[in-house]
mmCIF file of C-alpha atoms and ligand atoms in Angstrom:
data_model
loop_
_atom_site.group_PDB
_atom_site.id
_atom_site.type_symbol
_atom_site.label_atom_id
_atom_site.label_comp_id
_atom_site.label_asym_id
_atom_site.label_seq_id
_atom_site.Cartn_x
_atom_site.Cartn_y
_atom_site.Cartn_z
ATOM 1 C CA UNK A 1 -2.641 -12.458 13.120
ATOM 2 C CA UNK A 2 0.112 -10.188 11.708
ATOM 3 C CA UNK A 3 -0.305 -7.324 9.083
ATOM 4 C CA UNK A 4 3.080 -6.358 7.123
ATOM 5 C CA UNK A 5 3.131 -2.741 7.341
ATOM 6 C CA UNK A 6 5.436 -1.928 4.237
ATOM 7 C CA UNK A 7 5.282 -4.513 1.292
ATOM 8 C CA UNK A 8 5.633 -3.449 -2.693
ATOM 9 C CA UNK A 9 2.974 -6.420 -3.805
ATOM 10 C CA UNK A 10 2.944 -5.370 -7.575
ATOM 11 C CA UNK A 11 6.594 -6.753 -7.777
ATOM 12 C CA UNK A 12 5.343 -9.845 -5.838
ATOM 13 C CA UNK A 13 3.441 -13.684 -7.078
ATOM 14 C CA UNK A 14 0.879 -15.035 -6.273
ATOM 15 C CA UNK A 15 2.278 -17.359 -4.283
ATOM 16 C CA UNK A 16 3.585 -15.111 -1.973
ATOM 17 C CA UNK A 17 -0.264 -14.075 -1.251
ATOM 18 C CA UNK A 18 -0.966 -17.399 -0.454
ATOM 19 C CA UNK A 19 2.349 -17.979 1.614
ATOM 20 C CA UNK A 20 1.694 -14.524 3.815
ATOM 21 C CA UNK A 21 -2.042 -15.747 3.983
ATOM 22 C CA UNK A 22 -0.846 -19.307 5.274
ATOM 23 C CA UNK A 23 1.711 -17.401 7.539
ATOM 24 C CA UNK A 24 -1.335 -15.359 9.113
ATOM 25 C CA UNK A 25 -0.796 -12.123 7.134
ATOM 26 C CA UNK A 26 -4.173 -10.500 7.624
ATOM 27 C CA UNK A 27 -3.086 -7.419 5.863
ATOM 28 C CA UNK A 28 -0.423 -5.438 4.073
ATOM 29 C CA UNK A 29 0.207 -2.021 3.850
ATOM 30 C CA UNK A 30 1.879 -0.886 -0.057
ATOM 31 C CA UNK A 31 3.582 2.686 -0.175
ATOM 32 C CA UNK A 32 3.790 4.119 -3.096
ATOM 33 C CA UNK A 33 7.859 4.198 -4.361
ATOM 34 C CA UNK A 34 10.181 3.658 -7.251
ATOM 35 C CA UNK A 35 9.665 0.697 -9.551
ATOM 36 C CA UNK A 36 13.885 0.170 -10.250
ATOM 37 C CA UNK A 37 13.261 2.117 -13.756
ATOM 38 C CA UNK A 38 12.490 5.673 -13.774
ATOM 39 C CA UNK A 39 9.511 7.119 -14.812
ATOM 40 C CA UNK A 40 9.445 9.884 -17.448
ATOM 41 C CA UNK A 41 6.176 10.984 -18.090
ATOM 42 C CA UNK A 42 3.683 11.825 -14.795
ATOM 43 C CA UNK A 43 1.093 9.839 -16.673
ATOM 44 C CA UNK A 44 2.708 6.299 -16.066
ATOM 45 C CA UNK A 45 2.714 7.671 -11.956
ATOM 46 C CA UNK A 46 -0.255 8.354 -11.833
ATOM 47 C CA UNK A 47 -1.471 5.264 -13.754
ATOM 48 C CA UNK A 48 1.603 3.407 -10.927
ATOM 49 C CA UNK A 49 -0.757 4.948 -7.977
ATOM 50 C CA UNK A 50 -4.293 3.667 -9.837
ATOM 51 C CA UNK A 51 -2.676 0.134 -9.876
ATOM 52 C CA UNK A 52 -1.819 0.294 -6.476
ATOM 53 C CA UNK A 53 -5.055 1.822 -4.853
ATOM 54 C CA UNK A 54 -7.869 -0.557 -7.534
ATOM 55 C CA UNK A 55 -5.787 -3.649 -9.258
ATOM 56 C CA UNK A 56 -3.281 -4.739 -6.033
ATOM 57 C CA UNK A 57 -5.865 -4.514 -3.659
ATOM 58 C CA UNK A 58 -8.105 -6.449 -5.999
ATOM 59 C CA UNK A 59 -5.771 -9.326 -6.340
ATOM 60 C CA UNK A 60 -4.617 -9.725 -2.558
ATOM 61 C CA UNK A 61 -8.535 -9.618 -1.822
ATOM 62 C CA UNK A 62 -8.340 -13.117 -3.804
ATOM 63 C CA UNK A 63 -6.328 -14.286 -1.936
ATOM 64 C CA UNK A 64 -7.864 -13.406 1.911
ATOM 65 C CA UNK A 65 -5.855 -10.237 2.163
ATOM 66 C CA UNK A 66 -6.824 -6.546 3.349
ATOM 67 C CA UNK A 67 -4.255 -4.384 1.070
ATOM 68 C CA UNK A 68 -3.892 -0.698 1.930
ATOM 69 C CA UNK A 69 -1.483 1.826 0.212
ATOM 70 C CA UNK A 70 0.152 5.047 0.989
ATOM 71 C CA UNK A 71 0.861 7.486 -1.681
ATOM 72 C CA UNK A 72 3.836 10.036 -2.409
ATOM 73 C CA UNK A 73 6.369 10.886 -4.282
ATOM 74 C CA UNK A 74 9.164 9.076 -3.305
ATOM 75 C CA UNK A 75 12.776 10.650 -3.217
ATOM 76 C CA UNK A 76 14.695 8.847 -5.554
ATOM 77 C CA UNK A 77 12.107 10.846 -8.524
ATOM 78 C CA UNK A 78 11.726 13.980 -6.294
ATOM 79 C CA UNK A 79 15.171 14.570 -8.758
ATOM 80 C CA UNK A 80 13.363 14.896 -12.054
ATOM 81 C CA UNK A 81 11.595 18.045 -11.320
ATOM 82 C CA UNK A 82 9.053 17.842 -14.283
ATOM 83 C CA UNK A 83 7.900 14.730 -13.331
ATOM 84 C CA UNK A 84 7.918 15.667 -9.195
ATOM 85 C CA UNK A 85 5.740 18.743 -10.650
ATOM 86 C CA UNK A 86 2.942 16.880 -12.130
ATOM 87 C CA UNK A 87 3.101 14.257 -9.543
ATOM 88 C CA UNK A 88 2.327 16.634 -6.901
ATOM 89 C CA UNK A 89 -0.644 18.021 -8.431
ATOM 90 C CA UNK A 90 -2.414 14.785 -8.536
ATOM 91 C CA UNK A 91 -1.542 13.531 -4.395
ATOM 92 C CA UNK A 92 -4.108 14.999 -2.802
ATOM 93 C CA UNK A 93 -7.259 13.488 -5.193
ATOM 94 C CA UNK A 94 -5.061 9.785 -4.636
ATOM 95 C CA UNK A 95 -4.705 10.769 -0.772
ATOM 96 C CA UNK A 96 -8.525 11.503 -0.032
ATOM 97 C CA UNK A 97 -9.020 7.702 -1.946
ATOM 98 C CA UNK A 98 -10.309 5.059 0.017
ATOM 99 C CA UNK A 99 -7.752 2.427 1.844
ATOM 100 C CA UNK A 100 -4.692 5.208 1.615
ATOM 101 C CA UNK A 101 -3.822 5.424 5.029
ATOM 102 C CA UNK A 102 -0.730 7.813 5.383
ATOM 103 C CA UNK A 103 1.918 9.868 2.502
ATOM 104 C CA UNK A 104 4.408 7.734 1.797
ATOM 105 C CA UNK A 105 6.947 6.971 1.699
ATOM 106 C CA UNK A 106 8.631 9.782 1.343
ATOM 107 C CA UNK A 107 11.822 11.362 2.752
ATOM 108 C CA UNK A 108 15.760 11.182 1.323
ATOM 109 C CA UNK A 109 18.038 9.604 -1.038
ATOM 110 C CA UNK A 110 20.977 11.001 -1.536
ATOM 111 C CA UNK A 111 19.987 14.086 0.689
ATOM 112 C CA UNK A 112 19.563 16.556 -2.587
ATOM 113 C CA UNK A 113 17.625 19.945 -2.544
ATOM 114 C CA UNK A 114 14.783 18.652 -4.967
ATOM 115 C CA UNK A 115 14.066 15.902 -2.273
ATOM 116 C CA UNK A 116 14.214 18.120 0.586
ATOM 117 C CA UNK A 117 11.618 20.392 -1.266
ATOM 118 C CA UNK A 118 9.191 17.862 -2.072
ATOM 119 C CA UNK A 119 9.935 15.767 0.948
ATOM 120 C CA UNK A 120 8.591 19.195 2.607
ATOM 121 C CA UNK A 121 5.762 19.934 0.027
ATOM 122 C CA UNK A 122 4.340 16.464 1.041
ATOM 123 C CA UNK A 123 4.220 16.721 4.776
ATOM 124 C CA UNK A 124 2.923 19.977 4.749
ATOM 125 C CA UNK A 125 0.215 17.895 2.474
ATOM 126 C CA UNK A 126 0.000 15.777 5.258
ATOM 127 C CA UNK A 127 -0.717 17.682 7.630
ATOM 128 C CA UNK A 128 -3.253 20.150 6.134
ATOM 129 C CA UNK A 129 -4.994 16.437 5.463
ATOM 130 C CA UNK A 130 -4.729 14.567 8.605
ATOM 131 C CA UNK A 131 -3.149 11.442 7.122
ATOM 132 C CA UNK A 132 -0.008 9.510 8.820
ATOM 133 C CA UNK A 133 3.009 9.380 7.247
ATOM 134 C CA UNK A 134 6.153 7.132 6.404
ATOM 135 C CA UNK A 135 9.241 8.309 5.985
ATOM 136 C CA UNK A 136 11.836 6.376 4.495
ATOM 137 C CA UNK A 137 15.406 6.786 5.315
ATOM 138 C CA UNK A 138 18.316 6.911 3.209
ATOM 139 C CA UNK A 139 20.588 3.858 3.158
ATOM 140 C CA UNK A 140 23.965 6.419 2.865
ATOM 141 C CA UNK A 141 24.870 9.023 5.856
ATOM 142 C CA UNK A 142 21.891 6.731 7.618
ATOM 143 C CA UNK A 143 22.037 8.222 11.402
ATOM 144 C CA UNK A 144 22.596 11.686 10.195
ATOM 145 C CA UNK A 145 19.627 11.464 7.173
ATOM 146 C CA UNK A 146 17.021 10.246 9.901
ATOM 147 C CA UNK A 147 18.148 12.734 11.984
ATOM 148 C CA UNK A 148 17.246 15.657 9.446
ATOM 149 C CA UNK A 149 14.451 13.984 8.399
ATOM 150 C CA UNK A 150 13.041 14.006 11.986
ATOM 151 C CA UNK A 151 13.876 17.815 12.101
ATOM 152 C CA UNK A 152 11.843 18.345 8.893
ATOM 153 C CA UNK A 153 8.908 16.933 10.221
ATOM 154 C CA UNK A 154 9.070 18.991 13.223
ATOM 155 C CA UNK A 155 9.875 21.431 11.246
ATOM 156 C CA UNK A 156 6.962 21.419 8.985
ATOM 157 C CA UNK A 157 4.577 21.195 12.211
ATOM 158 C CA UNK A 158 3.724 17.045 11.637
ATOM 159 C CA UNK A 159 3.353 15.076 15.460
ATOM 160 C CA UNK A 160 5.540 12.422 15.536
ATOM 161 C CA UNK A 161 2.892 10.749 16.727
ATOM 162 C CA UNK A 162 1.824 10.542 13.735
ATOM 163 C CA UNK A 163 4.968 9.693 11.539
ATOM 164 C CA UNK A 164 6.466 6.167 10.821
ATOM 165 C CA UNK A 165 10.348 6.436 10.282
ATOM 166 C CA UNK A 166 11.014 3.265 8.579
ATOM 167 C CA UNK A 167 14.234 1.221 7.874
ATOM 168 C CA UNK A 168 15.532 1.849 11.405
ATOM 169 C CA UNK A 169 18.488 0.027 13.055
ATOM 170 C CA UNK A 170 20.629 -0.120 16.003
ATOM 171 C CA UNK A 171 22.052 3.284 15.152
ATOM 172 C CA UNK A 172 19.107 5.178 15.126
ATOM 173 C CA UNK A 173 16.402 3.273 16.876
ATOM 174 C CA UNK A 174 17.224 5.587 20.179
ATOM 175 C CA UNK A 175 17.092 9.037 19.132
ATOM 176 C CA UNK A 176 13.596 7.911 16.516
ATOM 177 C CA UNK A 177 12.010 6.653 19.851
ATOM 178 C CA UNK A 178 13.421 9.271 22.292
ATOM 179 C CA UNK A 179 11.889 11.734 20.096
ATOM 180 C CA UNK A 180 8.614 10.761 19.927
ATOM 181 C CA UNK A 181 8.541 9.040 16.375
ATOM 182 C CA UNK A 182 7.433 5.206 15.774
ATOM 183 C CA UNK A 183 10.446 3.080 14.578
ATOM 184 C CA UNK A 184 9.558 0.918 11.713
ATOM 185 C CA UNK A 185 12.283 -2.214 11.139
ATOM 186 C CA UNK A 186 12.216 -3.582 8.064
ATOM 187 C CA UNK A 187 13.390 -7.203 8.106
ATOM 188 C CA UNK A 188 15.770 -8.651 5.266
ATOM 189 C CA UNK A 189 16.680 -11.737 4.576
ATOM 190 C CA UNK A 190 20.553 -12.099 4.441
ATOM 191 C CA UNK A 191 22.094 -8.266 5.433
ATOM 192 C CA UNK A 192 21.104 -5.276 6.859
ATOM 193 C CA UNK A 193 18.631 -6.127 10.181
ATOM 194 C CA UNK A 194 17.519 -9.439 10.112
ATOM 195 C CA UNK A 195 15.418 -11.488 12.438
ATOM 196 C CA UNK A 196 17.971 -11.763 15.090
ATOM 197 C CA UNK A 197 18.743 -8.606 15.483
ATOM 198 C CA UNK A 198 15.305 -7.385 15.902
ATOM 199 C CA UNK A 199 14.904 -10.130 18.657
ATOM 200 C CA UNK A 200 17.667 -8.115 19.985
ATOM 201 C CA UNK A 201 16.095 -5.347 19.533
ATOM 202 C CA UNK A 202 13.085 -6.472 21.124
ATOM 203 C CA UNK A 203 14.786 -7.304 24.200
ATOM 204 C CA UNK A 204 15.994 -4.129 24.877
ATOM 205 C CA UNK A 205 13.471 -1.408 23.557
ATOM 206 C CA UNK A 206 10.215 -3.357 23.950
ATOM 207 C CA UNK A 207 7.193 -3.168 22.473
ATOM 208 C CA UNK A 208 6.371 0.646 22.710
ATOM 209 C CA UNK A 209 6.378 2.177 19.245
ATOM 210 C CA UNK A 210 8.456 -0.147 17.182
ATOM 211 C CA UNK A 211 6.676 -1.801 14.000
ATOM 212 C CA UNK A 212 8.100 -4.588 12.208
ATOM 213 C CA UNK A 213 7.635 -4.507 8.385
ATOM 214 C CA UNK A 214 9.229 -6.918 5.478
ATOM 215 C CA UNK A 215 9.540 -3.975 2.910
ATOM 216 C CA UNK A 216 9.368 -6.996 0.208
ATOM 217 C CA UNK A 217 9.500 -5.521 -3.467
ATOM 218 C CA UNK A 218 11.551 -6.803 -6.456
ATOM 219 C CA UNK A 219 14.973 -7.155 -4.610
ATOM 220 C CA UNK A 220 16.058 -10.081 -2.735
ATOM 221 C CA UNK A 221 13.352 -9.697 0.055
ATOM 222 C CA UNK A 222 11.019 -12.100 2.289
ATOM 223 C CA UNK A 223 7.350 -11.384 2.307
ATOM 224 C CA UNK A 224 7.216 -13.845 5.257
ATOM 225 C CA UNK A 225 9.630 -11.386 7.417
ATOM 226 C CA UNK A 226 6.766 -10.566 9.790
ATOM 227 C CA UNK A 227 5.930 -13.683 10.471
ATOM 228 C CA UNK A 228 9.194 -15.387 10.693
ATOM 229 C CA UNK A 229 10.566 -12.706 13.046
ATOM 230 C CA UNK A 230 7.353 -13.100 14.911
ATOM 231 C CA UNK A 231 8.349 -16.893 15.654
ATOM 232 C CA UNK A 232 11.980 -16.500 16.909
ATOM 233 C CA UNK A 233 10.814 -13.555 18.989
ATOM 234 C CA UNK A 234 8.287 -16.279 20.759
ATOM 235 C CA UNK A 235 11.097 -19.301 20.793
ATOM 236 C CA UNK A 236 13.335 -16.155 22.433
ATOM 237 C CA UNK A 237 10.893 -15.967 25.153
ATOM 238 C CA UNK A 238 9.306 -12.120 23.846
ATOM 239 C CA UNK A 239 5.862 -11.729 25.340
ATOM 240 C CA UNK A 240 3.304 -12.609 23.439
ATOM 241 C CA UNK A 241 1.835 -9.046 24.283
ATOM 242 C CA UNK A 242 4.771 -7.426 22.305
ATOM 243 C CA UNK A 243 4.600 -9.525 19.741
ATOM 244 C CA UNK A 244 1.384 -8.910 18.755
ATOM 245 C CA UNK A 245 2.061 -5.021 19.264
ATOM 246 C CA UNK A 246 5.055 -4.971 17.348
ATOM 247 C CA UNK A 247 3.515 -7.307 14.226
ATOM 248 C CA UNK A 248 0.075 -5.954 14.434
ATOM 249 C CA UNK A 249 -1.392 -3.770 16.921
ATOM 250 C CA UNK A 250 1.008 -0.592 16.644
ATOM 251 C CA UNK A 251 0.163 -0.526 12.400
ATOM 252 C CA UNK A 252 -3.007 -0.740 13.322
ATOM 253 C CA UNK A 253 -2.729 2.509 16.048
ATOM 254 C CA UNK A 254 -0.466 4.545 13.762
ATOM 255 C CA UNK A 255 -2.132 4.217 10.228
ATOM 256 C CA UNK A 256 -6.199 3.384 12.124
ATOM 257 C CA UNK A 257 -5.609 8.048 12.522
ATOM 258 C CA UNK A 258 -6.353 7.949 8.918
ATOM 259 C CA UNK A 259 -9.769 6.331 9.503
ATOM 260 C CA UNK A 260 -9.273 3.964 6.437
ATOM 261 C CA UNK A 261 -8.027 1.121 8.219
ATOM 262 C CA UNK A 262 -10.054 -0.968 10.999
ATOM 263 C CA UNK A 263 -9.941 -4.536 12.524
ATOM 264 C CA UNK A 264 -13.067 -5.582 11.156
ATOM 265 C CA UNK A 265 -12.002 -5.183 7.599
ATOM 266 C CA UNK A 266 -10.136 -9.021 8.152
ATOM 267 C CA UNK A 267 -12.269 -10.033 11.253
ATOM 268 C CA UNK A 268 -15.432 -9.760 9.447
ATOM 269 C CA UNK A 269 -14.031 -9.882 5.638
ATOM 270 C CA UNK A 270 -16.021 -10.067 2.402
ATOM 271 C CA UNK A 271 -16.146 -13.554 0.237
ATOM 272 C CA UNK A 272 -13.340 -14.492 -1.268
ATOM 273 C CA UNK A 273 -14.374 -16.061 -4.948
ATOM 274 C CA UNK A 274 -11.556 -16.014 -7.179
ATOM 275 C CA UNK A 275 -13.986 -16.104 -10.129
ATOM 276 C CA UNK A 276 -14.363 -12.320 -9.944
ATOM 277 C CA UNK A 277 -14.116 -10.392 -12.874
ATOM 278 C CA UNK A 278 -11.590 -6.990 -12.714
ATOM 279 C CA UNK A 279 -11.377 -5.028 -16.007
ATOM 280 C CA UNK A 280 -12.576 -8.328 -17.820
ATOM 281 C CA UNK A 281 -9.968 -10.254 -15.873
ATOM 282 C CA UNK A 282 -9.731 -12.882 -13.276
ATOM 283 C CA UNK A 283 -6.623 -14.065 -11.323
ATOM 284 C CA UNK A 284 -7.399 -17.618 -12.250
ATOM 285 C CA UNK A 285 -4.845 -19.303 -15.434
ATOM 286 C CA UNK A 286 -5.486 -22.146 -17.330
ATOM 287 C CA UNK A 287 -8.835 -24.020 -15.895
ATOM 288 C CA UNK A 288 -7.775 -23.283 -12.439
ATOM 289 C CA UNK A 289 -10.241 -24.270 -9.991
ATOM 290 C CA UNK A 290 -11.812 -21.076 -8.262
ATOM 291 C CA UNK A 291 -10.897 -20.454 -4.482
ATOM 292 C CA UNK A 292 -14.699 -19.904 -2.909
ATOM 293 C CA UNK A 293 -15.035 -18.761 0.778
ATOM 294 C CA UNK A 294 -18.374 -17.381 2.589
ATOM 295 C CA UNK A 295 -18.220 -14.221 4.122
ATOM 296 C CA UNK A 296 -17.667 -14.483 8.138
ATOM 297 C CA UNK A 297 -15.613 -18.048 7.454
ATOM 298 C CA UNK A 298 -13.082 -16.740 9.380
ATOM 299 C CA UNK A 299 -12.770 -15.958 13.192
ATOM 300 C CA UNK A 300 -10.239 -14.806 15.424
ATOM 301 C CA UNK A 301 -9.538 -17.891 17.018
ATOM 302 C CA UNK A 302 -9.008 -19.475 13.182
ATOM 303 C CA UNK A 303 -6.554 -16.579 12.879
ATOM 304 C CA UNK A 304 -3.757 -17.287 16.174
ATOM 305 C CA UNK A 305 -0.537 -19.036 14.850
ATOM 306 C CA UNK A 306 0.727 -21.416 16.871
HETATM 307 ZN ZN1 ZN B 1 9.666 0.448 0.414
#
């Protein structure tokens, strides 16, 4: 059983569902971020954040998948102050909504002073409504943006017990877990950190307070990350133990403080029938045969990948 922490779904296909739910994905966590084309009116954000809280988690239900979401304003639009304006006002009514289970993500780009004031704004947000949060570091000036954006959230009064710094590597994975923070390693397919390195990285650090996440969207990304890296970790002789803590149990510590996500929601899951009706609309195309599963079909055991 293996949730994927941090995985844009609107930008993915259907048969990624049914890959990640073949692969053991039990459940997927979708922060709110930038959809590659600005947006220029608040209205299409906040109609972004509907999708992702009613429609997503409607469709990966059809397919045997829990879907959660954080919500934020992410940094790349904390730039277009209008729009970062209006945004704001709506968070906390999409914060309080069922299945959000942290702010997010939310942190630096380029490192501007419109990011750092709404990348503030938000965890103070945060923390005045007990909800996680995930921060996402900036891909330029990497070790020194994580660094700042660990002294913000201390800063703004947040436990790092509470906050995910995502998109970690070997650069910054000591100082993120020597400072109390969970490291969240997001797994691409070609560059960055890939599966080998996180074995790597698994040899050394551990299991303690490292996630592993896919952060698949609409860029050359592998929803089956989790998985995958899950498997070499085993063939590499990792404990089970911290593979199951590192691909499952720690998302489920970190984001379960928000009280919107729990085991049961997969271990004891509602029917799947792919014949259900959302806005007038089904998933199914062209006399598709319906998928139809009873409640409780699924068990733990039916759950273990080999
Ligand atoms: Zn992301």
């Amino acid at each position: 059983m293996f949730i994927d922490p941090h995985a844009h779904m609107i930008s993915r296909t259907t048969d990624d569902y049914e890959a990640m739910a073949a692969a053991g994905i039990v459940a997927v966590v979708e922060p709110a971020f930038w959809l590659g084309q600005p947006r220029t009116f608040v209205g299409t954000y906040v109609d972004y954040l509907s999708t992702i809280i009613g429609f997503e988690r409607f469709r990966a239900g059809q397919f045997g998948i829990r879907h959660y979401c954080t919500v934020g304003l992410n940094s790349k639009e904390a730039n277009n102050e209008e729009l970062a304006e209006g945004v704001m006002e709506w968070l906390p009514r999409f914060a309080l909504k069922e299945g959000v289970v942290a702010i997010g993500e939310i942190g630096y780009d380029e490192q501007t002073p419109l990011e750092d004031k709404y990348f503030r704004a938000q965890l103070a947000l945060a923390r005045e409504l007990q909800l996680p949060v995930m921060v996402h570091t900036p891909h330029r000036d990497k070790k020194q943006g994580t660094s700042r954006s660990m002294d913000v959230c201390e800063e703004m009064g947040l436990d790092p017990s509470w906050v995910v710094i995502d998109h970690n590597n070997e650069e910054t994975v000591d100082e993120t877990l020597d400072r109390g923070f969970w490291a969240g390693f997001s797994i691409y397919p070609s560059t960055k950190m890939g599966t080998v390195r996180m074995v790597e990285l698994l040899k050394k650090y551990g299991s303690e307070r490292i996630i592993i996440d896919s952060a698949c969207d609409w860029g050359i990304s592998e929803p089956l990350a989790v998985a995958k890296t899950a498997k070499l970790a085993l063939e590499n002789g990792i404990s089970a133990e911290t593979v199951r803590k590192v691909t499952y149990a720690n998302t489920l510590e970190v984001y379960g403080k928000s009280g919107q996500i729990n085991e049961l929601d997969w271990l004891n899951p509602p029917e799947i029938d792919q014949r259900t009706l959302y806005e007038g609309n089904s998933i199914l195309r062209g006399g598709r045969e319906p998928r139809i599963e009873a409640p409780g079909s699924r068990n733990r055991d039916s759950l273990i990948i080999e």
